[in-house]
Coordinates of C-alpha atoms and ligand atoms in Angstrom, one line a residue:
X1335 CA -11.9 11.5 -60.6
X1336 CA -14.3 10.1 -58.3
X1337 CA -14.4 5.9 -58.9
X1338 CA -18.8 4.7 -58.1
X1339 CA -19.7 1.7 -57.7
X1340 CA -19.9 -1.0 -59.1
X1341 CA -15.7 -1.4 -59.0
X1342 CA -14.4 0.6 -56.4
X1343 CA -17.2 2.2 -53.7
X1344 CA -18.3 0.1 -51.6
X1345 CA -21.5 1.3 -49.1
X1346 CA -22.8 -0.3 -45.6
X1347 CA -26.5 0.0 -45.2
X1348 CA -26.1 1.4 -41.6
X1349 CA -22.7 3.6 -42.4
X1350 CA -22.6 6.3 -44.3
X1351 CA -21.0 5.3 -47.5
X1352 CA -18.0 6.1 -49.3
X1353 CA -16.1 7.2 -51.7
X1354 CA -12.6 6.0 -52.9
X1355 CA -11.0 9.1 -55.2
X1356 CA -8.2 8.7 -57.5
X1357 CA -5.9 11.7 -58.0
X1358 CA -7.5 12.5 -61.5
X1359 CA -6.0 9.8 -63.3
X1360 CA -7.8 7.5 -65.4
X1361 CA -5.2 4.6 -65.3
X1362 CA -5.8 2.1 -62.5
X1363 CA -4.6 3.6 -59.3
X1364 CA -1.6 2.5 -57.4
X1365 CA -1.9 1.5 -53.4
X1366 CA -0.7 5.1 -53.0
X1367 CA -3.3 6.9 -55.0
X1368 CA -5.9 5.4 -53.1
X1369 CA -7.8 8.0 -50.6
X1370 CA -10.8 7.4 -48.1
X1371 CA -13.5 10.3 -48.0
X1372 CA -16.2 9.9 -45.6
X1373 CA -18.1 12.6 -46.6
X1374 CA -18.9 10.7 -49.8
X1375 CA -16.6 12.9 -51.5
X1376 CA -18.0 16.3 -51.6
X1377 CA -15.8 18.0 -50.2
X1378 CA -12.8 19.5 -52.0
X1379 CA -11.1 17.7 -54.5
X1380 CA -8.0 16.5 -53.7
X1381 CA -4.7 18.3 -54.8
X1382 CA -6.7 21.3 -54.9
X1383 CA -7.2 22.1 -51.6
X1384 CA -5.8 25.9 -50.6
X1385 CA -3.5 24.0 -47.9
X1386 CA -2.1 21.7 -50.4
X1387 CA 1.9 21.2 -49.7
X1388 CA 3.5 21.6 -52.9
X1389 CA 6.3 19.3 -51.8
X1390 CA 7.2 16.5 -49.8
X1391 CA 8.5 17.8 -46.3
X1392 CA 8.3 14.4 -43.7
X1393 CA 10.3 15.7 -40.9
X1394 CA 11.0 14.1 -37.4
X1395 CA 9.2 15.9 -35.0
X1396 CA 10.3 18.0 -31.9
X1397 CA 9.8 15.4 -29.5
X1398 CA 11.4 12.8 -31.1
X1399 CA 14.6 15.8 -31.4
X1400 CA 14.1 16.1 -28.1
X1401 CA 14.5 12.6 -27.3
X1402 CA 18.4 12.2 -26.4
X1403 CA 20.0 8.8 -24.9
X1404 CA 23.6 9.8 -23.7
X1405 CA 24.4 6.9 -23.1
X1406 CA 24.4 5.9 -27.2
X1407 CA 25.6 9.5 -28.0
X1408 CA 28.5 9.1 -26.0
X1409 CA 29.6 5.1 -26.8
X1410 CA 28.8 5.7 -30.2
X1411 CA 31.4 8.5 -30.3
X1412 CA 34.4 6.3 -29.3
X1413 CA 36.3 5.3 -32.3
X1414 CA 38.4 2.4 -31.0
X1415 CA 39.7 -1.0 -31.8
X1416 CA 40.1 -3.6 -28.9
X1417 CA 43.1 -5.3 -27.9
X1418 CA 42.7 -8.3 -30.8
X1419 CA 45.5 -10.6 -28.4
X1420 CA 42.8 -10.0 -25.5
X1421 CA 39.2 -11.3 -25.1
X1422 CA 36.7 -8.9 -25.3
X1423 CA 35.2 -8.0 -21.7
X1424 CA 32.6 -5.7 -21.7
X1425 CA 31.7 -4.3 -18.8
X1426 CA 28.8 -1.7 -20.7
X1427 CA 26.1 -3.8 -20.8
X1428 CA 23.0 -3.5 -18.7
X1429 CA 21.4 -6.8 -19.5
X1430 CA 21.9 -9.6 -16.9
X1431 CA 21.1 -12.2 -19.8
X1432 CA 23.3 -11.6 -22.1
X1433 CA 26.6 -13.9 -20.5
X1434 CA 24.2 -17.0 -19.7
X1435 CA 26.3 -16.9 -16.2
X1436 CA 22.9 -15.4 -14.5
X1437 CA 20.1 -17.6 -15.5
X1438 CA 16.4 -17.1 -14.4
X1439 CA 14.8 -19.2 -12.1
X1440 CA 13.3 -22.1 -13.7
X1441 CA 10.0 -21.5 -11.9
X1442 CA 9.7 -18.4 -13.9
X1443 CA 10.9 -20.2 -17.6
X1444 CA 7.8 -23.0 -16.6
X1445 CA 5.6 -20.0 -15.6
X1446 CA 6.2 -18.6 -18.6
X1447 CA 5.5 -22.2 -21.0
X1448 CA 2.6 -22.4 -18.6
X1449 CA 0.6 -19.7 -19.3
X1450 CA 1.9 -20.0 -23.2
X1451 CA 0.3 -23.0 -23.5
X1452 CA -2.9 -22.1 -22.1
X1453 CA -4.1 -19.9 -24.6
X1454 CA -5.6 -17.6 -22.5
X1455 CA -3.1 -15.0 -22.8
X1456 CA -3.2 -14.0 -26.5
X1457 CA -6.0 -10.8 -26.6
X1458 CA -5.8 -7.8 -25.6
X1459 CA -6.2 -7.1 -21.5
X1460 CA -7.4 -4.1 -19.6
X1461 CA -4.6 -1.5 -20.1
X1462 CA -3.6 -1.5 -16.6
X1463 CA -3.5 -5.0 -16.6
X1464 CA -5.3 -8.2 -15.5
X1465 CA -7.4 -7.2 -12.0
X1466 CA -6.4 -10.6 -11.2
X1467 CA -2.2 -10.0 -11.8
X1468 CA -2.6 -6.8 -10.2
X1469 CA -4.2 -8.7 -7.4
X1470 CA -1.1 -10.5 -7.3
X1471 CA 1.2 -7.8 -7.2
X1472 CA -0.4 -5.7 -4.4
X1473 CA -0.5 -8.8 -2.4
X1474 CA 2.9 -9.6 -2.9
X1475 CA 3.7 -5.8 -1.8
X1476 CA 1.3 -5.2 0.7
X1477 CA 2.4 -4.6 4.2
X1478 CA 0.7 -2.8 7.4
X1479 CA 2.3 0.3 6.8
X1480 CA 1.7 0.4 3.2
X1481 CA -1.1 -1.3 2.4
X1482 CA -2.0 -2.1 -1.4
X1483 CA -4.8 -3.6 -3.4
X1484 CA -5.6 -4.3 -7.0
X1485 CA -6.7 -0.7 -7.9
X1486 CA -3.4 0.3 -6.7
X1487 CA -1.2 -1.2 -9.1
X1488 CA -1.2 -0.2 -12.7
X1489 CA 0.9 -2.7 -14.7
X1490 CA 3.6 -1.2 -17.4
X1491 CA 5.8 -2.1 -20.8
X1492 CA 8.7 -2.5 -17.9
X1493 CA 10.1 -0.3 -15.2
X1494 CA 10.9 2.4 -18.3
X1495 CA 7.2 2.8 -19.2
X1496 CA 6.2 2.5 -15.6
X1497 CA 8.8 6.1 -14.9
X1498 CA 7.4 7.3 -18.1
X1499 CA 3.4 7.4 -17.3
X1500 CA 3.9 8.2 -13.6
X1501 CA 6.7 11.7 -14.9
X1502 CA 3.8 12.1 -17.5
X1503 CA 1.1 11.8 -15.0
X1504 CA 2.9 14.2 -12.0
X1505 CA 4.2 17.1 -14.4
X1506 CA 3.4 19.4 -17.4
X1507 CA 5.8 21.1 -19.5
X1508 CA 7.2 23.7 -17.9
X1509 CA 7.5 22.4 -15.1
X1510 CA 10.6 20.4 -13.4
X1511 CA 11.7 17.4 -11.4
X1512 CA 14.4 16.8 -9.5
X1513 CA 16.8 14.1 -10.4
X1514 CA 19.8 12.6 -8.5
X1515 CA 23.3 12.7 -9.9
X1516 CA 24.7 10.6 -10.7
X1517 CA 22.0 8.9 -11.7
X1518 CA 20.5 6.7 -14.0
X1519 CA 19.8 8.6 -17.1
X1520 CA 16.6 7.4 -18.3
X1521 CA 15.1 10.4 -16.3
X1522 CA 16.5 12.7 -18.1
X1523 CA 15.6 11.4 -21.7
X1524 CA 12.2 11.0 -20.5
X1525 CA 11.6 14.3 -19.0
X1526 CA 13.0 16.3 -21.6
X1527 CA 10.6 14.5 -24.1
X1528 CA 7.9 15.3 -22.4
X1529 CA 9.3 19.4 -21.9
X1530 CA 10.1 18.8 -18.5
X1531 CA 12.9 20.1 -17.0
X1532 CA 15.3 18.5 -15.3
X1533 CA 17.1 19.9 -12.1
X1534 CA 20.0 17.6 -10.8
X1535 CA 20.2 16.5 -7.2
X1536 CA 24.1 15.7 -5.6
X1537 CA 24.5 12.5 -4.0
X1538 CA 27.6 12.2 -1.9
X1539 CA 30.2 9.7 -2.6
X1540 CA 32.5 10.4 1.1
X1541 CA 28.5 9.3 2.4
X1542 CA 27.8 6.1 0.5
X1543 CA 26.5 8.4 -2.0
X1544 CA 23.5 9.4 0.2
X1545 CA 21.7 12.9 -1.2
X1546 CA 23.0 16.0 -0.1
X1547 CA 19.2 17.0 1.6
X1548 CA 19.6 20.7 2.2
X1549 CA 21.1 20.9 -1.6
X1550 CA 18.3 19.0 -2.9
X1551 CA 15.5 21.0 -0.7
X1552 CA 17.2 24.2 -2.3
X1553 CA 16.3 23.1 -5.8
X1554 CA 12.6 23.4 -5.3
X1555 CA 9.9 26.0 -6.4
X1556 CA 6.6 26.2 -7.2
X1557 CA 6.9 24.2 -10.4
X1558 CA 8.7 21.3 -8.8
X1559 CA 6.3 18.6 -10.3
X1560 CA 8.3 15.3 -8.1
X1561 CA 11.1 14.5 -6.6
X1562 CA 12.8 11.1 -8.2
X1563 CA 14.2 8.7 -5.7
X1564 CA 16.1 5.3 -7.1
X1565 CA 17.0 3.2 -4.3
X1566 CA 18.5 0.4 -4.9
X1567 CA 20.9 2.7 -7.2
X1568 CA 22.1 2.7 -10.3
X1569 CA 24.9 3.3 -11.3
X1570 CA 26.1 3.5 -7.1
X1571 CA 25.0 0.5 -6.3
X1572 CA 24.2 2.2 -3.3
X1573 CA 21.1 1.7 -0.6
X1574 CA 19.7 4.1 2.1
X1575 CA 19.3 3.8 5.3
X1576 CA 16.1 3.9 7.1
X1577 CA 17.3 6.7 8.6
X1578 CA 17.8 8.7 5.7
X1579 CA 15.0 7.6 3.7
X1580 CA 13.0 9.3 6.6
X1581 CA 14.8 12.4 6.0
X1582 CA 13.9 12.7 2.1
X1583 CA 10.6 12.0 3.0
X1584 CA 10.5 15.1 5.5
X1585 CA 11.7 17.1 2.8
X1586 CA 9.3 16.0 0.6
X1587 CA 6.5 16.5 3.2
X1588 CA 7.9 19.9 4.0
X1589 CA 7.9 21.0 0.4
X1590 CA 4.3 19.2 -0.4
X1591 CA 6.4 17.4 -3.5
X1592 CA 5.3 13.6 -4.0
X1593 CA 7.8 10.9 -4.9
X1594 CA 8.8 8.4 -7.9
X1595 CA 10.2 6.0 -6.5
X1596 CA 12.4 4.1 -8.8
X1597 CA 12.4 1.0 -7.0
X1598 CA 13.2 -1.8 -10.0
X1599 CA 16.1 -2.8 -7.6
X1600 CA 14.0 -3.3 -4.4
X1601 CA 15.2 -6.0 -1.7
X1602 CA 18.3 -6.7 -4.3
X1603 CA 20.8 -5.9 -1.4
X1604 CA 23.7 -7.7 0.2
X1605 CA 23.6 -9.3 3.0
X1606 CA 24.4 -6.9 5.6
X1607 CA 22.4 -4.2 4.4
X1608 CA 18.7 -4.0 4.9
X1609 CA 15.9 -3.0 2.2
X1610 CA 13.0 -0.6 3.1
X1611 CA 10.8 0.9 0.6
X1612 CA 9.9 4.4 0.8
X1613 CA 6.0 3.6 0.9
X1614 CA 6.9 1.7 4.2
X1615 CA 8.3 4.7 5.8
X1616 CA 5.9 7.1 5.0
X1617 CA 3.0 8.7 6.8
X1618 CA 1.5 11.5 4.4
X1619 CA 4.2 11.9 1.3
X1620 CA 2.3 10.4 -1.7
X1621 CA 4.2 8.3 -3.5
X1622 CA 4.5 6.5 -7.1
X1623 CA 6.9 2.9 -6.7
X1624 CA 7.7 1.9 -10.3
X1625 CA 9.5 -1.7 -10.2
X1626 CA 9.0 -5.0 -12.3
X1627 CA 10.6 -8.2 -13.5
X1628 CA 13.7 -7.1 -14.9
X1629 CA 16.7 -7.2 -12.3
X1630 CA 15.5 -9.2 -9.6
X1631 CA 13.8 -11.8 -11.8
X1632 CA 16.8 -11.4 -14.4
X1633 CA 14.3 -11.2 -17.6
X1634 CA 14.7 -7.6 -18.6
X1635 CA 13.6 -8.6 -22.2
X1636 CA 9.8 -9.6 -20.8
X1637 CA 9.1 -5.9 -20.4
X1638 CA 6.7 -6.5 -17.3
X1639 CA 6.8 -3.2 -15.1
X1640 CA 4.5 -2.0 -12.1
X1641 CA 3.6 1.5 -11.2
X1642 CA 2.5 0.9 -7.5
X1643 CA 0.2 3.9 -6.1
X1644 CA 0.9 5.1 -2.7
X1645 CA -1.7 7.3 -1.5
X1646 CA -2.7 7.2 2.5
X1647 CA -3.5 10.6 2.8
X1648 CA -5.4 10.8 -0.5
X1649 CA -3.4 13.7 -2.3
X1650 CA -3.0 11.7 -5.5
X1651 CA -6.6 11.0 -5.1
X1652 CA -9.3 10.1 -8.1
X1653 CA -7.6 12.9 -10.3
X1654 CA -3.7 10.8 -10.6
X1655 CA -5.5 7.5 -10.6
X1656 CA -7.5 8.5 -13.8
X1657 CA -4.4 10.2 -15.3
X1658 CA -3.1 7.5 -15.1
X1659 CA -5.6 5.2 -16.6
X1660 CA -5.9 7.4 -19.4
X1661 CA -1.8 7.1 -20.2
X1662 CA -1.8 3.8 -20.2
X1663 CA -4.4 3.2 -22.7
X1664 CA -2.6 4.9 -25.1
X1665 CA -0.7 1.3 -25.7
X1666 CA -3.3 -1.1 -23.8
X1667 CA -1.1 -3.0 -21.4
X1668 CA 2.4 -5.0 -21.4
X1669 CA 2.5 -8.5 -22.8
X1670 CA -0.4 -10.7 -22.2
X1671 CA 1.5 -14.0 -21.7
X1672 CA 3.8 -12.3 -19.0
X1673 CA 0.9 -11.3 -17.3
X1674 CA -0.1 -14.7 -17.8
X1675 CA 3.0 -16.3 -16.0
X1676 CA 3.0 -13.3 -13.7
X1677 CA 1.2 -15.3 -10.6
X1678 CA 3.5 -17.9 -10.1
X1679 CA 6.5 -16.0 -10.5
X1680 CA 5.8 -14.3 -7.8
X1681 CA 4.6 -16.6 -5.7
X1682 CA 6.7 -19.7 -6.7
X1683 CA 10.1 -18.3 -7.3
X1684 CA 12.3 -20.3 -5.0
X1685 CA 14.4 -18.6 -2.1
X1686 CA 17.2 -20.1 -2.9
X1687 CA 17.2 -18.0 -6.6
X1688 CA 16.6 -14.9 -5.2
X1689 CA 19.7 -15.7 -2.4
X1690 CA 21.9 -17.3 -4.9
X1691 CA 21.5 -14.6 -7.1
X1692 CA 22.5 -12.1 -4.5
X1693 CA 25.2 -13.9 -3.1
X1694 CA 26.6 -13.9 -6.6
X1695 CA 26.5 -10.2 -7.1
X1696 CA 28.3 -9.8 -3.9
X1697 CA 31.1 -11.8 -4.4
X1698 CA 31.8 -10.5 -7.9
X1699 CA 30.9 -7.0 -6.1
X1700 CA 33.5 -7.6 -3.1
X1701 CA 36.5 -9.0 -5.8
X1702 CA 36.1 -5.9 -8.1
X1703 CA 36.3 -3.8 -5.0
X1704 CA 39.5 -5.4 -3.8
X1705 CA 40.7 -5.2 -7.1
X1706 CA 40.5 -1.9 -7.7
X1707 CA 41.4 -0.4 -4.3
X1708 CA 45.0 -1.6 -5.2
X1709 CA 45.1 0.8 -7.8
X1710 CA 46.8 3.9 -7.1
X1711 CA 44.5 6.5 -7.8
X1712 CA 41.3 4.7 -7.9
X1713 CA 38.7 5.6 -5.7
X1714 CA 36.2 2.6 -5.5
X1715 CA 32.8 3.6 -3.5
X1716 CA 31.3 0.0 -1.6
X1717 CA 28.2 -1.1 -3.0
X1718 CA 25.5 -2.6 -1.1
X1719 CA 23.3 -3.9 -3.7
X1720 CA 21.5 -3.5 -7.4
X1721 CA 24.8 -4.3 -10.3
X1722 CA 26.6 -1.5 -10.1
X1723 CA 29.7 0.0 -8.6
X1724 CA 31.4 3.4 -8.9
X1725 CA 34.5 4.3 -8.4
X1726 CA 36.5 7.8 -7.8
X1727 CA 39.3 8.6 -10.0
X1728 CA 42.1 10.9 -9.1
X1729 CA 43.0 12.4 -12.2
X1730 CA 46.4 13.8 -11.4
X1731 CA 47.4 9.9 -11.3
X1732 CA 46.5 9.8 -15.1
X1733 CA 48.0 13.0 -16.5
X1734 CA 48.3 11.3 -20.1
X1735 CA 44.5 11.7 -19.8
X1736 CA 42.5 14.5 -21.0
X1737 CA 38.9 13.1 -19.7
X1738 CA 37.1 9.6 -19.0
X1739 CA 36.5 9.4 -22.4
X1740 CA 39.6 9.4 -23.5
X1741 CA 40.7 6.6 -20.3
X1742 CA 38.1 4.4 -21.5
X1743 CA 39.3 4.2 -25.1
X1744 CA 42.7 3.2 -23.6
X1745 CA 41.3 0.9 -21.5
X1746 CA 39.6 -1.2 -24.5
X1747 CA 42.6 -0.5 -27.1
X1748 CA 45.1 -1.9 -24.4
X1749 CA 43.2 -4.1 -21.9
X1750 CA 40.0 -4.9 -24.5
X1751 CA 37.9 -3.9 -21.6
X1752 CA 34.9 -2.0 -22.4
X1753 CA 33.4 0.4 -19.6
X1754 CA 30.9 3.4 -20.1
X1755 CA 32.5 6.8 -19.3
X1756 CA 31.7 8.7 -16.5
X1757 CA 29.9 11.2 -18.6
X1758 CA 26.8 9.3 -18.8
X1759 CA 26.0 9.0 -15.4
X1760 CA 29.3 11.5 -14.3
X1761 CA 31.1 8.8 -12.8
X1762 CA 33.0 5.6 -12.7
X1763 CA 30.3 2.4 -12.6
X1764 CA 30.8 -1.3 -12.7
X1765 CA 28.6 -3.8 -13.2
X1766 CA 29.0 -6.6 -10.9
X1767 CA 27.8 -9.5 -12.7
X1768 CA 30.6 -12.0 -14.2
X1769 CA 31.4 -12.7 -17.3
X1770 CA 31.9 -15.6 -19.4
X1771 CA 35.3 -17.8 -18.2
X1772 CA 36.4 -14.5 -16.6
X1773 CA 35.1 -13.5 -12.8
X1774 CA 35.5 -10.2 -13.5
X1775 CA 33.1 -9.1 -16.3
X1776 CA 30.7 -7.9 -17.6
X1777 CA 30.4 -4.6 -15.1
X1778 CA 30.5 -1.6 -16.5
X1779 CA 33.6 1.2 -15.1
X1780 CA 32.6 5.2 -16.0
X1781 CA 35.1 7.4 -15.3
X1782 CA 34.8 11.2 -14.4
X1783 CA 35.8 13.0 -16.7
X1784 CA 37.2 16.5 -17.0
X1785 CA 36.5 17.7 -20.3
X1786 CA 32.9 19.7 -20.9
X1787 CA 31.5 17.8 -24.3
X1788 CA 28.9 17.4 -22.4
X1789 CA 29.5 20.2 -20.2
X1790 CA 26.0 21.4 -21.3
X1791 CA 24.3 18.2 -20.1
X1792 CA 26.2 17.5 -17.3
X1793 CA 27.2 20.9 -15.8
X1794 CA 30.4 21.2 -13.7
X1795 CA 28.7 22.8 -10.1
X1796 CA 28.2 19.5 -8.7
X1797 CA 31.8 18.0 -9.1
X1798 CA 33.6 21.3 -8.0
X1799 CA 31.5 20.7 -4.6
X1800 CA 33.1 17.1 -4.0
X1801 CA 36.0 16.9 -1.9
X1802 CA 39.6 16.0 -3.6
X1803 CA 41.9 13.8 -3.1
X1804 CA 38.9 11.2 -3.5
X1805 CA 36.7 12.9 -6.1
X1806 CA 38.9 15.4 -7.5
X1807 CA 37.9 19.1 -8.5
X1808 CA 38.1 19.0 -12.5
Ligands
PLP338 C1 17.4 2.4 -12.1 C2 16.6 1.8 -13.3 N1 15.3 2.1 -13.4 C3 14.6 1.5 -14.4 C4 15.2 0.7 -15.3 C5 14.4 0.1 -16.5 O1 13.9 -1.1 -16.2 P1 13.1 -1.9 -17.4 O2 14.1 -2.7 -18.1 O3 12.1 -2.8 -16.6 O4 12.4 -1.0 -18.2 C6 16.6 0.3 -15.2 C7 17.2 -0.5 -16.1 O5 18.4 -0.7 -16.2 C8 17.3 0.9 -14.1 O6 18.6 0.6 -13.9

């Protein structure tokens, strides 16, 4: 029945007014009964309807089935008890926070109270962000070669939503993106959410795990939406050269594909090693810089990302730019109080954090090096910066095992050290950070594995190119 006024229906002299129906019940409705009609109920009583469902049916939907994080799928699957006579050391975890052994600066903790305390950072901001953060951020970017103001720089929910609008922004379903392997595997979960396809890129371990250019320029076609570029890297811990930075953005020029360029690990490098960000280097390739707070800043949980828009030549032009304004209002901005703080982090953070961090990194990076290049038929690849390092396994070494899988399990029920298998990213990494009381954890070893699980997801082509002894043919 239809509930009037006086109880129930409630009208606004300049709305039009409404009704409230209960499903034809004459006891007091529950929350649940309660329907809103705004076209003061005349149209078709409810239940009646010719589209009526006769049952409940809630089901996920396709993108959300689509939506695949190998990374759980693949540690969730290992059944197996740690060494209890050994402290856990888990080398899995992604988080720089979560040993207390990498603290933030405490510029950033007071930038943080700072702009807490204000109360000026508790509504809503412009869904791109603050003009005046994103003043910040250009300026702290900016350089001759690359120059950027506020209008360039779209502030995200992290360097995760920052990759998501700018794949969401460059490509339709249907299309594809090309995606290094190994690689970090965020791409991959994104892309196929969005019905994007996903077409793998080698990099080269025997080359510091630089891409194999002429492989990667044979992977495009028309559809080819971008071409993902993560330098720093994870999980190689690997950084390219000037050199052959220029040469991916030949290809790129060549083949008229723009860039993501996942750069949440820019300038975290060692000390011989140098940093140049693709923007710097190019003249006409259009090109899409996601970073933010997370690594080099070491607060991954405040969820401040940057989408930086590269655009000399004007290819992007007005149409990316309002793309991607529109994606970002669908969830109006990352955190207000970060944004908040976000000016003197970047402008305050001492020198001596960013150096000490590094020089951390490094040392932990050079002693799990060492380490493992004692071990007969380990394969460790140098890294030069980000947390990562991968290492080569030479499976006939290991003939008790069948894949990484099945190493890694051995490695936590004997040695309680926890690594991720090479599946997820199709080789060994390590996180480089320490651990508690121990100088050698957290990092994180994958190994490569042999078996084909996930033979679907991470097809065998690319390992049968690489070059035994080192990286063995599987
Ligand atoms: C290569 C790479 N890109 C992006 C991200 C995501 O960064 P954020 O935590 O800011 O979303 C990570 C996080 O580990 C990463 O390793």
């Amino acid at each position: 029945m239809d509930v009037g006024p006086p109880a129930l229906c409630t009208s606004f002299p300049a709305m039009e007014s409404y009704l409230i129906h209960v499903n034809g019940k004459t006891s007091p409705p529950s929350i649940l009964d309660v329907h809103v009609s705004l076209n003061g109920g005349k149209g078709p009583s409810l239940g009646k309807g010719k589209n009526r469902k006769a049952h409940w049916a809630v089901r996920a939907s396709e993108m959300s089935k689509r939506t695949f994080n190998p990374i759980r799928a693949i540690v969730d699957s290992m059944k197996v008890e740690p060494n209890h006579q050994k402290p856990l050391i888990s080398l899995s975890i992604g988080d720089p926070t979560v040993f207390g052994n990498l603290p933030p600066d405490d510029e950033v903790i007071q930038a943080m109270k700072e702009a807490l305390d204000s109360g000026q950072y508790n509504g809503y901001a412009p869904s791109v962000g603050y003009l005046s953060c994103r003043e910040v951020v250009a300026g702290y970017y900016t350089c001759p070669e690359a120059p950027l103001e506020a209008q360039d720089v779209i502030l995200t929910s992290g360097c995760s939503q920052a990759i998501e609008l700018a794949l969401a922004v460059l490509a339709n379903p249907g299309q594809n993106i090309l995606v290094p392997r190994p690689g970090f595997s965020l791409y991959k979960t994104l892309a196929q959410s969005l019905g994007i396809e996903v077409k793998f890129y080698n990099l080269l371990p025997e080359k510091s795990w630089e891409i194999d250019l002429k492989q990667m320029e044979s992977l495009v076609d028309d559809k080819t939406a971008c071409l993902i570029v993560n330098n720093p890297s994870n999980p190689c811990g690997s950084v390219f050269s000037k050199s052959h930075l220029q040469k991916i953005l030949a290809v790129a020029s060549r083949q008229c594909v723009p860039i993501l360029a996942d750069e949440i690990y820019a300038d975290m490098v060692f000390e011989d090693c140098k940093y140049e960000s693709l923007a710097k280097l190019s003249t006409n390739v259009p090109i899409l810089s996601c970073g933010g707070l997370a690594k080099r800043w070491l607060v991954p949980g405040w969820r401040m990302g940057w989408i930086l828009i590269h655009d000399r030549r004007e290819i992007f032009g007005k149409e990316i730019r309002d793309g991607l304004l529109r994606l970002s209002q669908r969830i109006l901005g990352p955190c207000t109080v970060v944004q908040g703080a976000l000016s003197r982090i970047l402008r305050q953070t001492s020198p001596e954090f960013y150096h000490n961090t590094l020089s951390f990194l490094k040392s932990n990076a050079d002693l799990c090096y060492d380490a493992l290049s004692t071990v007969c038929g380990l394969q460790p690849v140098r890294p030069s910066g980000a947390m990562y390092l991968m290492v080569g396994i030479q499976m006939e070494h290991f003939p008790e095992f069948e894949n990484d899988v099945e190493f890694t399990e051995r490695l936590i029920a004997e040695q309680s050290v926890f690594c991720l298998p090479a599946t997820v990213s199709i080789f060994i990494r390590k996180r480089v950070m320490g651990g508690p009381g121990s100088y050698w954890s957290p990092g994180s070893c994958t190994w490569q594995r042999r078996g084909t699980r996930l033979g679907s997801t991470f097809p065998g082509p690319l390992l049968l190119s690489w070059p035994p002894p080192a990286f063995p043919l599987l």
